[in-house]
Amino acid sequence: MNTIDYLRISLLDRCNFRCQYCMPEGTELDYILRQDLLTRAEIITLLKEVFIPLGFCKFRLTGGEPLLRPDLVDIVSQIASLPQTRDLSLTTNGFLLVDLAQKLYDAGLRRINISLDSLNPQTFDNIIGNRGRTRWDKTWAGILAAYRVGFNPLKLNVVIIPGLNDGEILDLAALTIERNWHVRFIEFMPIGNGKLFSDLATRGSEADRAWIPSAELRERIASRWGLEESQVKGNGPADVWQIPGAKGTLGFISQMSECFCDRCNRMRLSADGWLRPCLLNQTGQIDLKTALRSGSDPQDLRAKVAEILLLKPEINYKQRDSGTLAGSYTRTMSQIGG
Ligand code: SAM
Ligand code: SF4
């Protein structure tokens, strides 16, 4: 059985962007009330008393936008200083990184993923739902700040959406040629903005579709520069490739075109304390925050989580076996903790 030792911790569900594929402008979301967010102390208690004793040692902070959380640097510092933490990383949209990159590094963070779907400010603003002064410059400056500070590997997450940014596949891949950056293409999932997904897929022509399979992205990149499998292997679901001679690498996360449930090593903790074994279905989720606040013994919580760990392989395959990967999901990535 796969070792499940990786916890993705959502710090809040709010965001300063409105990405079309995640939580577009106009979406009615029931945001978690401030008093319902797990506090820093509760997160640390859950790690120390529940997850670490069960073997979890890799943690990723995400959201919503984790850089909006006022106590982020302290959270990083406390998790980084737990002796059992083997890996701590963060996923962000990068907009607030210019001011925070150095502080996060000093607090002990060494790995960061920044989402960047376009190198063109207009396209970028269109995707993130920005109507004012462009936000691309500040996001790019945040990426460069993280690079300067020493985040290594610096990873960029890209979601390619046909008709929005599919003309930039080569430009985004080319970022890895001169710099030791890792650009990861994530297939667009019908989670969050299911309407965009179905609109794209049913525009009228038979060729219309909402997402581009990783294999096709690889073909396009290979026909320009060639492509070889990288010696650098991640510990996650990405297949890692490299443009020959490039300093950086390319990752492909193919959750739509390929089932990698058998490689899944993770669980998700939502910002309001729900533990979710699988991104794509709600089976087995439990409310750890309410249990903690009502005085449950952490040992009992640990026993419950241990039970879920045993069920996880079965829970993972539930979605695959139901064949409904392209169904619609009521919670967005920002709510679950992408
Ligand atoms: N706000 C941060 C960010 O954007 O990096 C962290 C949270 S965001 C939910 C985490 C990742 O999920 C981002 O890289 C984003 O591109 C990805 N994501 C969100 N909705 C998605 C969808 N429907 N399909 C594929 N990836 C998605
Ligand atoms: Fe915000 Fe990240 Fe979702 Fe974009 S993908 S809306 S930045 S949470």
XYZ file of C-alpha atoms and ligand atoms in Angstrom:
373
model
C 0.000 0.000 0.000
C 1.099 3.526 -0.762
C 2.496 5.412 2.238
C 0.223 8.327 3.030
C 2.461 10.900 4.632
C 1.539 14.165 2.925
C -1.018 16.647 4.260
C -2.217 19.679 2.322
C -3.363 22.286 4.785
C -5.710 25.023 3.609
C -5.217 28.186 5.659
C -8.262 30.048 4.388
C -10.812 29.848 1.594
C -10.725 33.505 0.542
C -8.653 34.841 -2.307
C -7.565 38.138 -3.836
C -7.938 36.679 -7.364
C -11.039 35.364 -9.109
C -9.551 32.852 -11.513
C -12.080 31.830 -14.129
C -11.473 28.137 -13.542
C -11.582 28.305 -9.760
C -13.829 30.946 -8.173
C -14.914 33.327 -10.944
C -16.387 36.749 -10.283
C -20.043 36.440 -9.366
C -19.748 32.978 -7.798
C -21.719 32.838 -4.599
C -19.435 31.204 -2.070
C -20.248 30.642 1.555
C -16.986 31.812 3.004
C -15.846 30.270 6.240
C -16.410 32.667 9.137
C -13.249 33.907 10.818
C -14.121 32.122 14.073
C -14.513 28.860 12.183
C -11.023 28.899 10.687
C -8.574 26.579 12.384
C -6.295 28.740 14.504
C -2.541 28.461 14.290
C -2.509 26.686 17.675
C -5.139 24.191 16.471
C -3.204 23.449 13.294
C -0.052 22.788 15.297
C -1.942 20.642 17.828
C -3.438 18.556 15.014
C -0.023 18.075 13.446
C 1.709 17.181 16.703
C -1.010 15.032 18.240
C -2.727 13.466 15.261
C -0.878 13.570 11.961
C 2.801 13.313 12.888
C 2.285 10.278 15.140
C 0.554 8.625 12.162
C 3.623 9.163 9.995
C 2.779 12.408 8.189
C 5.962 14.380 7.552
C 5.285 16.420 4.387
C 3.086 19.458 4.595
C 1.861 21.966 2.014
C 0.132 25.222 2.925
C -2.511 26.329 0.459
C -5.961 27.899 0.210
C -7.673 30.079 -1.119
C -4.728 32.387 -1.040
C -2.480 31.521 1.918
C -0.550 34.794 1.703
C -3.694 36.571 2.927
C -3.429 34.822 6.272
C -1.950 37.372 8.721
C -0.165 34.741 10.826
C 1.291 32.859 7.831
C 4.950 33.521 8.698
C 4.411 32.234 12.252
C 2.602 29.154 10.969
C 5.502 28.430 8.610
C 8.032 28.954 11.350
C 6.240 26.628 13.770
C 5.738 23.826 11.262
C 9.282 24.155 9.904
C 10.690 23.806 13.414
C 8.821 20.576 14.218
C 11.586 17.962 14.216
C 9.456 15.500 12.238
C 8.792 17.905 9.353
C 10.685 16.539 6.356
C 9.166 18.795 3.763
C 7.216 22.036 3.972
C 5.936 23.833 0.901
C 3.438 26.507 -0.069
C 1.173 27.153 -3.067
C 0.349 30.787 -3.809
C -0.794 33.082 -6.591
C 2.351 35.142 -5.890
C 0.667 38.552 -5.821
C 1.836 39.353 -2.276
C 5.190 37.597 -2.513
C 7.405 40.633 -3.069
C 6.992 41.575 0.589
C 6.758 38.070 1.966
C 9.312 35.961 0.077
C 12.269 36.777 2.339
C 10.206 36.497 5.543
C 8.886 33.089 4.523
C 12.365 31.890 3.621
C 13.743 33.124 6.940
C 10.897 31.311 8.721
C 12.122 28.031 7.210
C 10.106 27.618 4.014
C 12.224 26.177 1.196
C 9.743 25.119 -1.455
C 7.144 27.223 -3.170
C 4.701 26.763 -6.077
C 3.421 29.886 -7.752
C 0.478 29.820 -10.129
C 1.089 31.647 -13.391
C -1.184 30.973 -16.336
C 0.088 33.579 -18.744
C 3.062 35.743 -19.639
C 0.766 38.212 -21.308
C -0.617 40.794 -18.835
C -3.956 41.108 -20.650
C -4.532 37.358 -20.814
C -3.375 37.024 -17.215
C -5.843 39.678 -16.033
C -8.606 38.049 -18.033
C -7.927 34.683 -16.385
C -7.651 36.030 -12.844
C -10.725 38.218 -13.283
C -8.925 41.547 -12.842
C -10.476 44.660 -14.315
C -8.230 47.362 -12.842
C -4.536 48.090 -13.286
C -2.767 44.929 -14.397
C -1.775 42.505 -11.666
C 0.697 40.670 -13.861
C 3.682 42.939 -13.040
C 3.364 42.489 -9.301
C 2.858 38.734 -9.647
C 5.928 38.427 -11.880
C 7.897 40.569 -9.419
C 6.783 38.164 -6.674
C 8.083 35.212 -8.697
C 11.438 36.929 -9.238
C 11.612 37.841 -5.535
C 11.092 34.197 -4.579
C 13.803 33.143 -7.031
C 16.261 35.758 -5.710
C 15.632 34.779 -2.115
C 16.661 31.214 -2.945
C 13.510 29.127 -3.265
C 14.698 26.050 -5.020
C 13.119 24.417 -6.861
C 10.876 27.288 -7.832
C 7.757 25.754 -9.318
C 5.211 27.473 -11.531
C 1.720 25.941 -11.812
C -0.056 26.436 -15.122
C -3.609 25.483 -16.068
C -4.089 25.589 -19.840
C -7.599 26.500 -20.942
C -8.434 26.215 -24.650
C -9.159 29.623 -26.097
C -7.699 31.473 -23.119
C -4.004 30.649 -22.871
C -3.377 27.647 -25.124
C -1.370 29.900 -27.436
C 1.264 30.222 -24.712
C 2.174 26.609 -24.077
C 5.592 26.983 -25.714
C 6.333 30.375 -24.102
C 5.556 28.991 -20.659
C 7.590 25.845 -21.274
C 10.480 28.009 -22.495
C 10.792 29.542 -19.007
C 12.647 26.372 -18.017
C 15.384 26.718 -20.643
C 17.527 29.405 -19.036
C 16.472 29.069 -15.403
C 16.262 26.191 -12.978
C 12.487 26.547 -12.795
C 9.960 23.756 -12.821
C 6.852 24.521 -14.886
C 3.958 22.180 -14.094
C 1.023 21.887 -16.438
C -2.129 20.852 -14.560
C -5.058 19.572 -16.615
C -8.170 21.694 -16.095
C -10.676 19.819 -13.945
C -14.430 20.398 -13.775
C -14.114 21.407 -10.159
C -14.938 24.970 -9.166
C -16.212 26.479 -12.404
C -18.027 23.501 -13.889
C -19.949 25.900 -16.150
C -16.786 27.150 -17.865
C -15.799 23.526 -18.320
C -19.068 22.478 -19.925
C -19.375 25.706 -21.980
C -15.937 25.109 -23.461
C -16.691 21.500 -24.191
C -19.986 22.241 -25.945
C -19.305 25.381 -27.988
C -20.628 23.792 -31.123
C -17.759 22.223 -32.951
C -16.796 18.609 -32.433
C -13.238 19.721 -31.749
C -14.290 21.901 -28.809
C -13.057 20.793 -25.443
C -12.303 22.203 -22.041
C -8.917 20.729 -21.374
C -5.864 19.572 -23.250
C -4.361 16.199 -22.339
C -0.795 16.317 -21.045
C 0.313 13.967 -23.832
C -0.730 16.574 -26.388
C 1.088 19.364 -24.522
C 4.194 17.183 -24.517
C 3.851 16.565 -28.261
C 3.655 20.279 -28.956
C 6.704 21.000 -26.809
C 8.622 18.034 -28.227
C 8.015 19.101 -31.801
C 9.615 22.476 -31.037
C 12.611 21.459 -28.916
C 12.495 17.709 -28.300
C 11.658 16.358 -24.863
C 13.249 13.754 -22.652
C 12.200 12.138 -19.407
C 13.920 13.877 -16.543
C 16.170 12.136 -14.058
C 14.655 14.450 -11.421
C 11.656 12.641 -9.981
C 9.116 14.404 -7.811
C 7.336 12.639 -4.962
C 3.919 13.657 -6.256
C 1.696 12.895 -9.213
C 3.643 14.917 -11.804
C 5.472 13.184 -14.647
C 8.722 15.077 -15.033
C 10.285 15.859 -18.416
C 12.925 18.194 -19.713
C 13.710 20.130 -22.864
C 17.171 18.798 -23.859
C 19.864 21.034 -22.351
C 17.365 23.082 -20.316
C 18.284 24.096 -16.774
C 14.782 23.461 -15.447
C 12.131 20.786 -15.855
C 8.540 20.364 -16.977
C 5.901 18.555 -14.956
C 2.575 17.225 -16.182
C -0.281 16.520 -13.805
C -2.748 14.448 -15.733
C -5.613 13.797 -13.383
C -8.121 14.000 -16.259
C -6.362 11.801 -18.782
C -4.797 9.344 -16.392
C -5.807 7.828 -13.076
C -3.050 8.143 -10.516
C -5.113 7.098 -7.507
C -2.678 4.251 -6.855
C 0.121 6.817 -6.419
C -1.897 9.116 -4.146
C 0.002 9.837 -0.935
C -2.019 12.765 0.399
C -4.954 13.975 2.429
C -6.406 17.469 2.691
C -7.279 19.516 5.749
C -9.712 22.323 4.955
C -9.425 25.753 6.547
C -12.376 24.932 8.810
C -10.849 21.670 9.922
C -12.444 18.999 7.730
C -10.096 16.181 6.858
C -10.754 15.018 3.324
C -9.144 11.793 2.085
C -9.767 12.413 -1.648
C -9.993 15.640 -3.658
C -12.721 14.264 -5.854
C -15.189 12.799 -3.431
C -16.379 13.484 0.070
C -16.407 9.939 1.382
C -14.800 9.534 4.763
C -14.359 13.224 5.538
C -14.376 14.141 9.224
C -14.695 17.378 11.144
C -11.551 17.564 13.263
C -12.071 21.168 14.373
C -15.441 20.567 16.032
C -14.071 17.452 17.712
C -11.037 19.369 18.960
C -13.099 22.316 20.206
C -15.546 20.077 22.009
C -12.705 18.619 24.018
C -12.161 15.282 22.264
C -9.034 13.497 23.334
C -6.418 13.911 20.547
C -5.751 10.185 20.890
C -9.336 9.450 19.836
C -8.943 11.771 16.868
C -5.758 9.978 15.934
C -7.601 6.652 16.051
C -10.327 8.030 13.749
C -7.789 9.352 11.261
C -5.955 6.008 11.399
C -9.221 4.289 10.411
C -9.621 6.639 7.453
C -6.055 5.985 6.378
C -6.909 2.314 6.095
C -9.977 3.121 3.993
C -8.196 5.592 1.742
C -7.304 3.276 -1.145
C -10.956 2.293 -1.448
C -12.083 5.930 -1.190
C -9.613 6.972 -3.908
C -10.982 4.502 -6.418
C -14.588 5.419 -5.723
C -14.404 8.344 -8.125
C -12.520 6.467 -10.783
C -14.845 3.500 -10.616
C -17.944 5.670 -10.790
C -16.543 7.064 -14.048
C -17.745 10.570 -13.182
C -14.509 12.507 -13.250
C -16.164 15.025 -15.549
C -19.149 15.440 -13.233
C -19.709 18.665 -11.364
C -18.380 19.380 -7.921
C -20.091 21.657 -5.497
C -16.925 22.827 -3.775
C -14.161 24.777 -5.495
C -10.433 24.106 -5.224
C -10.207 27.273 -3.117
C -12.682 25.797 -0.621
C -11.184 22.319 -0.471
C -7.606 23.552 -0.468
C -6.116 22.944 -3.907
N -4.324 30.540 -4.508
C -3.222 29.675 -4.632
C -2.832 29.485 -6.088
O -3.605 29.851 -6.965
O -1.734 28.963 -6.315
C -3.396 28.328 -3.962
C -4.738 27.671 -4.092
S -5.172 27.175 -5.740
C -6.757 26.446 -5.454
C -4.083 25.799 -5.991
C -3.916 25.334 -7.418
O -5.138 24.802 -7.874
C -3.532 26.431 -8.400
O -2.325 26.113 -9.037
C -4.670 26.444 -9.386
O -4.224 26.718 -10.683
C -5.237 25.047 -9.261
N -6.649 24.963 -9.661
C -7.706 25.648 -9.187
N -8.850 25.279 -9.801
C -8.489 24.323 -10.712
C -9.213 23.537 -11.670
N -10.510 23.660 -11.824
N -8.508 22.644 -12.409
C -7.174 22.502 -12.262
N -6.437 23.210 -11.374
C -7.088 24.109 -10.620
Fe -7.447 32.207 -5.956
Fe -5.737 30.280 -6.422
Fe -8.347 29.924 -6.941
Fe -6.949 31.590 -8.459
S -6.630 29.376 -8.269
S -8.966 32.009 -7.529
S -5.512 32.415 -7.038
S -7.444 30.198 -4.960
